[in-house]
Amino acid sequence: MCGIIGYIGEKPALPILIDGLQRLEYRGYDSAGVALVRGDTVELRRSAGRLARLLETINDNPVEGDYGLGHTRWATHGRPTEENAHPHRDCTGQIVVVHNGIIENYLELRRELEAQGHRFETETDSEVIAHLVERESQGDGLEQAVRRALKGLRGLFAVVLLASDDPYKLVAARNGPPLLVGHGQQEFLVASDIPAVLQHTRDVVFLGDQEMAVITRGSVVYSDFAGNPIESTIQRISWDPVMAEKAGYRHFMLKEIFEQPWAVQETVLGRTSLESSQVFLGELEIPDSKLRAIDRVVILACGTSWHAALVGKFLIERLALLPVEVDYGSEYRYRNPIVTPTTLAVIITQSGETADTLAALHEARNKGALSIAICNVVGSMATRQADGTVYTHAGPEIGVASTKAFTTQLVALHLLGAYLGQLRNTFGLNIARTHLENLNQLPRLLEQTLKCDEAIQIIARRFYKQQNFLYLGRGITYPIALEGALKLKEISYIHAEGYPAGEMKHGPIALIDERMPVVALLPDGHVFDKVASNLQQVKARGGTVIAVADIAREDIKSSLDPERDALITVPSSSPLLTPIVMTLPLQLLAYHIAVHRGCDVDQPRNLAKSVTVE
């Protein structure tokens, strides 16, 4: 949801703002703009469409400034037009705001401000903020006007403002969507996400809800909305800036698919001991006695993370013998969920800032649950609000469609399940050692799996013109069928649905004909024959099959028609790790089909990387 970048320092501001917007464009690409201050003058450049349009605008009408703000928009209120692009100004043109989130009472505020003589130029909810600050300006500094204005806002928002009559100052405020301040050498940056500041500094402060930062050339002062000083903690980001670049790959998504062996290795590293057959999750910081008392787990997530949660149900029930419920973060708080002090709520969120998932966490905690966040971003809101955290170590994920974040979430769930099982004594040392040996071999298996890329490119060329796909899996792999279908939908705009294979004959079979490819996951094991039987039902109705099978069951090839069907073979793995291995070919299939269709793989239409509003 919308990318924000601001800069104050000794360097020219425009190149830094543009670079930051380029690194944030995955958060929104309906329109973009910058505001720069030179002396007592504020100049804006804005354009509809991708960031490249803004660069053309600036090339035609150059602008410079000593400090400024930039914004890339994912439209909520108002069409994606130049007029609605951020930054927005007040009536005087001196106060400028960039905003991420939704102002729920903006219509009420707009009518009130218009009655007082304020002139609005856009359809957005964001413009009311600039006019509110204008109204509340009393000559005591921009930050005081902002504090008074914030009292009138309802909703979730992250804002950064400047005012040319209060020079060399940025005021940032957060109530919901993420916002961080980068502390550099004689310079400060404020941004929505880490990649925007990594070229300049790795030292950042994450603002919490109801917190403000007043940034000048020489310092940053942190306070709450009421003006009370707060202690800030500078966190060191370990990501290398190069990790946020494409590194020679055509798209970020492809790079991130091929980074998965490394990302999985980083997530496992230092957390297992093959000598003692133990899992170590020191960052949880939850007493073992509290975790031993748990008698039920609820996993809360949205989108791809929800699919990870479904796999997590299998893993935790198998390894820890605990009953597990999976719920959508977006739905959980709209009923009256049953929570007891012995309930463990596990939330899964790549960014740690997903609004619906955070709201579900609040609901569970308010009802007394113990909570754990599985998250990729150190210092994010989820990690600060949960009782404990299991970090994934995927590094920055720029492609909107999640890939390595998903597989590292599965690994983190495996580690959490094994850790809970360890505390509950649900398996012996030999079984534990086998699990951990398999987990440590997983990066090698994923490297082998990626060798199927060339074969998948051939399959993609055959099927990219199809308009509907059905994905089938069974047991622990059926959530991977759901995830495979979601990936295809997200980046190629092909209608695709995932189902447990046993549910095919309860409705979806009516859709199967020669125009409906069926992607089926066929790992070796006790459900293989069941899924193979489902495929015969598909073929009996003229359907085309794309089978994903491990090497141990390559015999499935004999039942496929080489002229119509296709087979993708992956390395054999232990049953609990099969979902991770089988995820990679589905990601590659979606990627190559989308490329053949000419789609924008990294920035699919209507989607944003982190959904920070409801």
PDB file of N, CA, C and O in Angstrom, residues 446 449 477 480 520-524 548-550 570 573 577-587:
ATOM      1  N   LEU A 446      16.258 -28.204  -2.728  1.00  0.00           N
ATOM      2  CA  LEU A 446      15.671 -27.098  -3.479  1.00  0.00           C
ATOM      3  C   LEU A 446      16.564 -26.694  -4.651  1.00  0.00           C
ATOM      4  O   LEU A 446      16.060 -26.320  -5.720  1.00  0.00           O
ATOM      5  N   THR A 449      15.749 -29.103  -7.240  1.00  0.00           N
ATOM      6  CA  THR A 449      14.408 -28.849  -7.771  1.00  0.00           C
ATOM      7  C   THR A 449      14.422 -27.745  -8.823  1.00  0.00           C
ATOM      8  O   THR A 449      13.725 -27.820  -9.842  1.00  0.00           O
ATOM      9  N   THR A 477      -0.129 -31.622   0.938  1.00  0.00           N
ATOM     10  CA  THR A 477       0.159 -30.845  -0.273  1.00  0.00           C
ATOM     11  C   THR A 477      -1.051 -30.094  -0.826  1.00  0.00           C
ATOM     12  O   THR A 477      -0.893 -29.300  -1.747  1.00  0.00           O
ATOM     13  N   ILE A 480      -0.645 -26.448  -1.015  1.00  0.00           N
ATOM     14  CA  ILE A 480       0.279 -26.037  -2.068  1.00  0.00           C
ATOM     15  C   ILE A 480      -0.473 -25.908  -3.398  1.00  0.00           C
ATOM     16  O   ILE A 480      -0.142 -25.054  -4.232  1.00  0.00           O
ATOM     17  N   ALA A 520      -1.642 -31.353 -10.988  1.00  0.00           N
ATOM     18  CA  ALA A 520      -1.832 -32.287  -9.878  1.00  0.00           C
ATOM     19  C   ALA A 520      -0.510 -32.568  -9.182  1.00  0.00           C
ATOM     20  O   ALA A 520       0.512 -32.818  -9.824  1.00  0.00           O
ATOM     21  N   LEU A 521      -0.533 -32.538  -7.852  1.00  0.00           N
ATOM     22  CA  LEU A 521       0.648 -32.833  -7.043  1.00  0.00           C
ATOM     23  C   LEU A 521       0.596 -34.287  -6.612  1.00  0.00           C
ATOM     24  O   LEU A 521      -0.362 -34.710  -5.953  1.00  0.00           O
ATOM     25  N   LEU A 522       1.652 -35.045  -6.967  1.00  0.00           N
ATOM     26  CA  LEU A 522       1.655 -36.499  -6.763  1.00  0.00           C
ATOM     27  C   LEU A 522       2.917 -36.959  -6.033  1.00  0.00           C
ATOM     28  O   LEU A 522       3.745 -37.684  -6.579  1.00  0.00           O
ATOM     29  N   PRO A 523       3.089 -36.561  -4.773  1.00  0.00           N
ATOM     30  CA  PRO A 523       4.245 -37.074  -4.040  1.00  0.00           C
ATOM     31  C   PRO A 523       4.065 -38.553  -3.717  1.00  0.00           C
ATOM     32  O   PRO A 523       2.931 -39.046  -3.603  1.00  0.00           O
ATOM     33  N   ASP A 524       5.174 -39.237  -3.580  1.00  0.00           N
ATOM     34  CA  ASP A 524       5.105 -40.635  -3.158  1.00  0.00           C
ATOM     35  C   ASP A 524       4.543 -40.692  -1.743  1.00  0.00           C
ATOM     36  O   ASP A 524       4.752 -39.790  -0.940  1.00  0.00           O
ATOM     37  N   VAL A 548       2.933 -33.056 -11.212  1.00  0.00           N
ATOM     38  CA  VAL A 548       4.173 -32.779 -10.490  1.00  0.00           C
ATOM     39  C   VAL A 548       4.400 -33.961  -9.564  1.00  0.00           C
ATOM     40  O   VAL A 548       3.636 -34.181  -8.610  1.00  0.00           O
ATOM     41  N   ALA A 549       5.429 -34.755  -9.851  1.00  0.00           N
ATOM     42  CA  ALA A 549       5.681 -35.986  -9.101  1.00  0.00           C
ATOM     43  C   ALA A 549       7.139 -36.029  -8.671  1.00  0.00           C
ATOM     44  O   ALA A 549       8.008 -35.467  -9.350  1.00  0.00           O
ATOM     45  N   ASP A 550       7.412 -36.684  -7.536  1.00  0.00           N
ATOM     46  CA  ASP A 550       8.810 -36.841  -7.167  1.00  0.00           C
ATOM     47  C   ASP A 550       9.404 -38.021  -7.912  1.00  0.00           C
ATOM     48  O   ASP A 550       8.694 -38.848  -8.498  1.00  0.00           O
ATOM     49  N   VAL A 570      10.417 -33.791  -9.522  1.00  0.00           N
ATOM     50  CA  VAL A 570      11.205 -33.124  -8.480  1.00  0.00           C
ATOM     51  C   VAL A 570      11.880 -34.179  -7.615  1.00  0.00           C
ATOM     52  O   VAL A 570      11.483 -35.351  -7.626  1.00  0.00           O
ATOM     53  N   SER A 573      11.563 -36.317  -1.222  1.00  0.00           N
ATOM     54  CA  SER A 573      11.830 -35.695   0.074  1.00  0.00           C
ATOM     55  C   SER A 573      10.960 -36.338   1.127  1.00  0.00           C
ATOM     56  O   SER A 573      10.025 -37.089   0.811  1.00  0.00           O
ATOM     57  N   LEU A 577       8.363 -32.325   4.310  1.00  0.00           N
ATOM     58  CA  LEU A 577       9.054 -31.294   3.536  1.00  0.00           C
ATOM     59  C   LEU A 577       8.608 -31.257   2.082  1.00  0.00           C
ATOM     60  O   LEU A 577       8.977 -30.343   1.341  1.00  0.00           O
ATOM     61  N   THR A 578       7.827 -32.239   1.668  1.00  0.00           N
ATOM     62  CA  THR A 578       7.335 -32.272   0.291  1.00  0.00           C
ATOM     63  C   THR A 578       6.609 -30.987  -0.117  1.00  0.00           C
ATOM     64  O   THR A 578       6.775 -30.515  -1.250  1.00  0.00           O
ATOM     65  N   PRO A 579       5.802 -30.365   0.770  1.00  0.00           N
ATOM     66  CA  PRO A 579       5.129 -29.127   0.351  1.00  0.00           C
ATOM     67  C   PRO A 579       6.108 -28.048  -0.109  1.00  0.00           C
ATOM     68  O   PRO A 579       5.812 -27.305  -1.050  1.00  0.00           O
ATOM     69  N   ILE A 580       7.258 -27.946   0.547  1.00  0.00           N
ATOM     70  CA  ILE A 580       8.226 -26.914   0.175  1.00  0.00           C
ATOM     71  C   ILE A 580       8.837 -27.238  -1.183  1.00  0.00           C
ATOM     72  O   ILE A 580       8.941 -26.375  -2.061  1.00  0.00           O
ATOM     73  N   VAL A 581       9.228 -28.490  -1.382  1.00  0.00           N
ATOM     74  CA  VAL A 581       9.845 -28.898  -2.651  1.00  0.00           C
ATOM     75  C   VAL A 581       8.873 -28.696  -3.803  1.00  0.00           C
ATOM     76  O   VAL A 581       9.255 -28.200  -4.878  1.00  0.00           O
ATOM     77  N   MET A 582       7.598 -29.026  -3.592  1.00  0.00           N
ATOM     78  CA  MET A 582       6.633 -28.945  -4.680  1.00  0.00           C
ATOM     79  C   MET A 582       6.129 -27.519  -4.929  1.00  0.00           C
ATOM     80  O   MET A 582       5.480 -27.260  -5.943  1.00  0.00           O
ATOM     81  N   THR A 583       6.442 -26.612  -4.033  1.00  0.00           N
ATOM     82  CA  THR A 583       6.072 -25.217  -4.251  1.00  0.00           C
ATOM     83  C   THR A 583       6.863 -24.605  -5.402  1.00  0.00           C
ATOM     84  O   THR A 583       6.317 -23.837  -6.212  1.00  0.00           O
ATOM     85  N   LEU A 584       8.146 -24.929  -5.500  1.00  0.00           N
ATOM     86  CA  LEU A 584       9.024 -24.259  -6.455  1.00  0.00           C
ATOM     87  C   LEU A 584       8.583 -24.435  -7.905  1.00  0.00           C
ATOM     88  O   LEU A 584       8.542 -23.454  -8.661  1.00  0.00           O
ATOM     89  N   PRO A 585       8.264 -25.663  -8.364  1.00  0.00           N
ATOM     90  CA  PRO A 585       7.821 -25.772  -9.758  1.00  0.00           C
ATOM     91  C   PRO A 585       6.528 -25.018 -10.043  1.00  0.00           C
ATOM     92  O   PRO A 585       6.337 -24.515 -11.162  1.00  0.00           O
ATOM     93  N   LEU A 586       5.641 -24.889  -9.063  1.00  0.00           N
ATOM     94  CA  LEU A 586       4.408 -24.134  -9.282  1.00  0.00           C
ATOM     95  C   LEU A 586       4.694 -22.640  -9.391  1.00  0.00           C
ATOM     96  O   LEU A 586       4.056 -21.933 -10.174  1.00  0.00           O
ATOM     97  N   GLN A 587       5.659 -22.159  -8.626  1.00  0.00           N
ATOM     98  CA  GLN A 587       6.073 -20.761  -8.763  1.00  0.00           C
ATOM     99  C   GLN A 587       6.664 -20.500 -10.149  1.00  0.00           C
ATOM    100  O   GLN A 587       6.341 -19.502 -10.797  1.00  0.00           O
TER     101      GLN A 587
END
